[in-house]
Amino acid sequence: TQLKIPQVSYIKALDIWMGVCTAFIFAALLEFTVVNYYWRKKLSSPCHNPCRPKTTSDSWMELMPNGRGGEQTPQASPAADVAEFSISRADTRRYRLLACRIDEVSRYLFPVTFLVFNVAYWCYYMSHRH
């Protein structure tokens, strides 16, 4: 289609449309990358999916470093192990919740923003036709 359009020195409606669509694609890829990064960050300990509601399976026994409750590793004190593991688990949960939140907001923000752009774009260019 570019071959049939005359060469001009100003921005055409098609340039704006293509530029905004390309920006949306780039933004969606960037959002995917950020969410994936936060979801995989600090995966040193297994966790449940924080996007789902908390279940009764999240017990004190699961917070123990080896997942078996009373048995501890001999190299460190039980209090130090639990504190380290809890901090790591809390960090993992916080990053995963952030990833879920970004994904949830983007799920609505992208389509609404594209709809607003479409309405503004078509209203402007349909009212300024020659």
PDB file of C-alpha atoms in Angstrom:
ATOM      1  CA  THR A   1       0.000   0.000   0.000  1.00  0.00           C
ATOM      2  CA  GLN A   2       2.931   2.365   0.494  1.00  0.00           C
ATOM      3  CA  LEU A   3       3.707   2.300  -3.241  1.00  0.00           C
ATOM      4  CA  LYS A   4       0.315   3.771  -4.186  1.00  0.00           C
ATOM      5  CA  ILE A   5       0.448   6.587  -1.607  1.00  0.00           C
ATOM      6  CA  PRO A   6       2.113   9.792  -2.834  1.00  0.00           C
ATOM      7  CA  GLN A   7       5.339  10.829  -1.103  1.00  0.00           C
ATOM      8  CA  VAL A   8       4.813  13.764   1.272  1.00  0.00           C
ATOM      9  CA  SER A   9       6.953  15.419   3.926  1.00  0.00           C
ATOM     10  CA  TYR A  10       4.339  15.369   6.683  1.00  0.00           C
ATOM     11  CA  ILE A  11       2.962  12.560   8.813  1.00  0.00           C
ATOM     12  CA  LYS A  12       0.020  10.725   7.270  1.00  0.00           C
ATOM     13  CA  ALA A  13      -2.879   9.099   9.114  1.00  0.00           C
ATOM     14  CA  LEU A  14      -1.499   5.708   8.120  1.00  0.00           C
ATOM     15  CA  ASP A  15       1.863   6.563   9.747  1.00  0.00           C
ATOM     16  CA  ILE A  16       0.124   7.386  13.014  1.00  0.00           C
ATOM     17  CA  TRP A  17      -1.981   4.216  12.875  1.00  0.00           C
ATOM     18  CA  MET A  18       1.030   1.987  12.161  1.00  0.00           C
ATOM     19  CA  GLY A  19       3.171   3.724  14.775  1.00  0.00           C
ATOM     20  CA  VAL A  20       0.579   3.337  17.528  1.00  0.00           C
ATOM     21  CA  CYS A  21      -0.134  -0.296  16.618  1.00  0.00           C
ATOM     22  CA  THR A  22       3.595  -1.047  16.674  1.00  0.00           C
ATOM     23  CA  ALA A  23       3.889   0.701  20.048  1.00  0.00           C
ATOM     24  CA  PHE A  24       1.063  -1.474  21.424  1.00  0.00           C
ATOM     25  CA  ILE A  25       2.782  -4.637  20.226  1.00  0.00           C
ATOM     26  CA  PHE A  26       6.079  -3.527  21.751  1.00  0.00           C
ATOM     27  CA  ALA A  27       4.332  -2.601  25.032  1.00  0.00           C
ATOM     28  CA  ALA A  28       2.634  -6.021  25.180  1.00  0.00           C
ATOM     29  CA  LEU A  29       5.979  -7.778  24.684  1.00  0.00           C
ATOM     30  CA  LEU A  30       7.571  -5.560  27.321  1.00  0.00           C
ATOM     31  CA  GLU A  31       4.716  -6.296  29.759  1.00  0.00           C
ATOM     32  CA  PHE A  32       5.158 -10.032  29.148  1.00  0.00           C
ATOM     33  CA  THR A  33       8.888  -9.756  29.805  1.00  0.00           C
ATOM     34  CA  VAL A  34       8.433  -7.795  33.050  1.00  0.00           C
ATOM     35  CA  VAL A  35       5.742 -10.152  34.364  1.00  0.00           C
ATOM     36  CA  ASN A  36       7.844 -13.200  33.475  1.00  0.00           C
ATOM     37  CA  TYR A  37      10.890 -11.666  35.192  1.00  0.00           C
ATOM     38  CA  TYR A  38       9.012 -10.959  38.434  1.00  0.00           C
ATOM     39  CA  TRP A  39       7.247 -14.331  38.362  1.00  0.00           C
ATOM     40  CA  ARG A  40      10.569 -16.216  38.135  1.00  0.00           C
ATOM     41  CA  LYS A  41      12.495 -14.001  40.574  1.00  0.00           C
ATOM     42  CA  LYS A  42      13.710 -15.651  43.781  1.00  0.00           C
ATOM     43  CA  LEU A  43      12.513 -19.146  43.001  1.00  0.00           C
ATOM     44  CA  SER A  44      14.863 -20.730  45.517  1.00  0.00           C
ATOM     45  CA  SER A  45      11.882 -22.067  47.480  1.00  0.00           C
ATOM     46  CA  PRO A  46       8.720 -23.768  46.233  1.00  0.00           C
ATOM     47  CA  CYS A  47       5.522 -21.738  46.721  1.00  0.00           C
ATOM     48  CA  HIS A  48       1.898 -21.956  45.879  1.00  0.00           C
ATOM     49  CA  ASN A  49       0.412 -19.713  43.201  1.00  0.00           C
ATOM     50  CA  PRO A  50      -0.343 -16.357  44.893  1.00  0.00           C
ATOM     51  CA  CYS A  51      -2.753 -15.393  42.111  1.00  0.00           C
ATOM     52  CA  ARG A  52      -5.206 -17.903  43.538  1.00  0.00           C
ATOM     53  CA  PRO A  53      -6.837 -17.469  46.941  1.00  0.00           C
ATOM     54  CA  LYS A  54      -4.908 -18.857  49.893  1.00  0.00           C
ATOM     55  CA  THR A  55      -5.887 -22.390  50.846  1.00  0.00           C
ATOM     56  CA  THR A  56      -5.595 -24.316  54.083  1.00  0.00           C
ATOM     57  CA  SER A  57      -2.585 -26.183  52.676  1.00  0.00           C
ATOM     58  CA  ASP A  58      -0.359 -23.208  53.611  1.00  0.00           C
ATOM     59  CA  SER A  59       0.555 -24.469  57.052  1.00  0.00           C
ATOM     60  CA  TRP A  60       3.415 -23.874  59.455  1.00  0.00           C
ATOM     61  CA  MET A  61       4.903 -27.213  58.367  1.00  0.00           C
ATOM     62  CA  GLU A  62       5.372 -25.875  54.814  1.00  0.00           C
ATOM     63  CA  LEU A  63       7.266 -22.875  56.153  1.00  0.00           C
ATOM     64  CA  MET A  64      10.004 -25.110  57.531  1.00  0.00           C
ATOM     65  CA  PRO A  65      13.171 -25.182  55.379  1.00  0.00           C
ATOM     66  CA  ASN A  66      12.966 -28.869  54.523  1.00  0.00           C
ATOM     67  CA  GLY A  67       9.152 -29.037  54.436  1.00  0.00           C
ATOM     68  CA  ARG A  68       9.017 -31.839  57.051  1.00  0.00           C
ATOM     69  CA  GLY A  69       8.330 -29.900  60.234  1.00  0.00           C
ATOM     70  CA  GLY A  70      10.426 -30.944  63.209  1.00  0.00           C
ATOM     71  CA  GLU A  71      13.464 -32.309  61.349  1.00  0.00           C
ATOM     72  CA  GLN A  72      16.167 -29.699  60.930  1.00  0.00           C
ATOM     73  CA  THR A  73      19.413 -29.630  59.027  1.00  0.00           C
ATOM     74  CA  PRO A  74      22.402 -30.025  61.352  1.00  0.00           C
ATOM     75  CA  GLN A  75      24.480 -27.125  59.977  1.00  0.00           C
ATOM     76  CA  ALA A  76      22.318 -24.278  61.342  1.00  0.00           C
ATOM     77  CA  SER A  77      19.984 -23.515  64.209  1.00  0.00           C
ATOM     78  CA  PRO A  78      16.248 -24.044  63.639  1.00  0.00           C
ATOM     79  CA  ALA A  79      15.421 -20.364  64.257  1.00  0.00           C
ATOM     80  CA  ALA A  80      17.936 -19.170  61.645  1.00  0.00           C
ATOM     81  CA  ASP A  81      16.663 -21.645  59.056  1.00  0.00           C
ATOM     82  CA  VAL A  82      13.022 -20.655  59.554  1.00  0.00           C
ATOM     83  CA  ALA A  83      13.837 -16.934  59.425  1.00  0.00           C
ATOM     84  CA  GLU A  84      15.886 -17.271  56.222  1.00  0.00           C
ATOM     85  CA  PHE A  85      13.293 -19.458  54.544  1.00  0.00           C
ATOM     86  CA  SER A  86      10.398 -17.221  55.575  1.00  0.00           C
ATOM     87  CA  ILE A  87      12.118 -14.132  54.167  1.00  0.00           C
ATOM     88  CA  SER A  88      12.846 -15.929  50.895  1.00  0.00           C
ATOM     89  CA  ARG A  89       9.269 -17.208  50.700  1.00  0.00           C
ATOM     90  CA  ALA A  90       7.895 -13.737  51.486  1.00  0.00           C
ATOM     91  CA  ASP A  91      10.072 -12.182  48.761  1.00  0.00           C
ATOM     92  CA  THR A  92       8.957 -14.795  46.257  1.00  0.00           C
ATOM     93  CA  ARG A  93       5.318 -14.252  47.154  1.00  0.00           C
ATOM     94  CA  ARG A  94       5.729 -10.449  46.904  1.00  0.00           C
ATOM     95  CA  TYR A  95       7.320 -10.664  43.432  1.00  0.00           C
ATOM     96  CA  ARG A  96       4.697 -13.110  42.216  1.00  0.00           C
ATOM     97  CA  LEU A  97       1.893 -10.928  43.540  1.00  0.00           C
ATOM     98  CA  LEU A  98       3.459  -7.964  41.740  1.00  0.00           C
ATOM     99  CA  ALA A  99       3.600 -10.017  38.529  1.00  0.00           C
ATOM    100  CA  CYS A 100      -0.059 -10.975  38.938  1.00  0.00           C
ATOM    101  CA  ARG A 101      -1.055  -7.378  39.612  1.00  0.00           C
ATOM    102  CA  ILE A 102       0.794  -6.074  36.534  1.00  0.00           C
ATOM    103  CA  ASP A 103      -0.835  -8.799  34.444  1.00  0.00           C
ATOM    104  CA  GLU A 104      -4.319  -8.036  35.808  1.00  0.00           C
ATOM    105  CA  VAL A 105      -3.977  -4.280  35.216  1.00  0.00           C
ATOM    106  CA  SER A 106      -2.586  -4.832  31.712  1.00  0.00           C
ATOM    107  CA  ARG A 107      -5.443  -7.177  30.887  1.00  0.00           C
ATOM    108  CA  TYR A 108      -7.822  -4.199  31.100  1.00  0.00           C
ATOM    109  CA  LEU A 109      -5.483  -1.269  30.394  1.00  0.00           C
ATOM    110  CA  PHE A 110      -4.336  -2.418  26.940  1.00  0.00           C
ATOM    111  CA  PRO A 111      -7.789  -2.972  25.396  1.00  0.00           C
ATOM    112  CA  VAL A 112      -9.289   0.156  26.979  1.00  0.00           C
ATOM    113  CA  THR A 113      -6.370   2.298  25.829  1.00  0.00           C
ATOM    114  CA  PHE A 114      -6.571   0.862  22.313  1.00  0.00           C
ATOM    115  CA  LEU A 115     -10.325   1.503  22.242  1.00  0.00           C
ATOM    116  CA  VAL A 116      -9.801   5.128  23.340  1.00  0.00           C
ATOM    117  CA  PHE A 117      -7.135   5.547  20.663  1.00  0.00           C
ATOM    118  CA  ASN A 118      -9.470   4.094  18.020  1.00  0.00           C
ATOM    119  CA  VAL A 119     -12.351   6.377  18.956  1.00  0.00           C
ATOM    120  CA  ALA A 120     -10.116   9.463  18.968  1.00  0.00           C
ATOM    121  CA  TYR A 121      -8.308   8.449  15.773  1.00  0.00           C
ATOM    122  CA  TRP A 122     -11.414   7.691  13.732  1.00  0.00           C
ATOM    123  CA  CYS A 123     -13.391  10.675  15.048  1.00  0.00           C
ATOM    124  CA  TYR A 124     -10.533  13.019  14.170  1.00  0.00           C
ATOM    125  CA  TYR A 125      -9.781  11.640  10.730  1.00  0.00           C
ATOM    126  CA  MET A 126     -13.393  11.118   9.696  1.00  0.00           C
ATOM    127  CA  SER A 127     -14.221  14.731  10.613  1.00  0.00           C
ATOM    128  CA  HIS A 128     -11.143  16.115   8.760  1.00  0.00           C
ATOM    129  CA  ARG A 129     -11.628  14.321   5.447  1.00  0.00           C
ATOM    130  CA  HIS A 130     -11.317  16.358   2.281  1.00  0.00           C
TER     131      HIS A 130
END
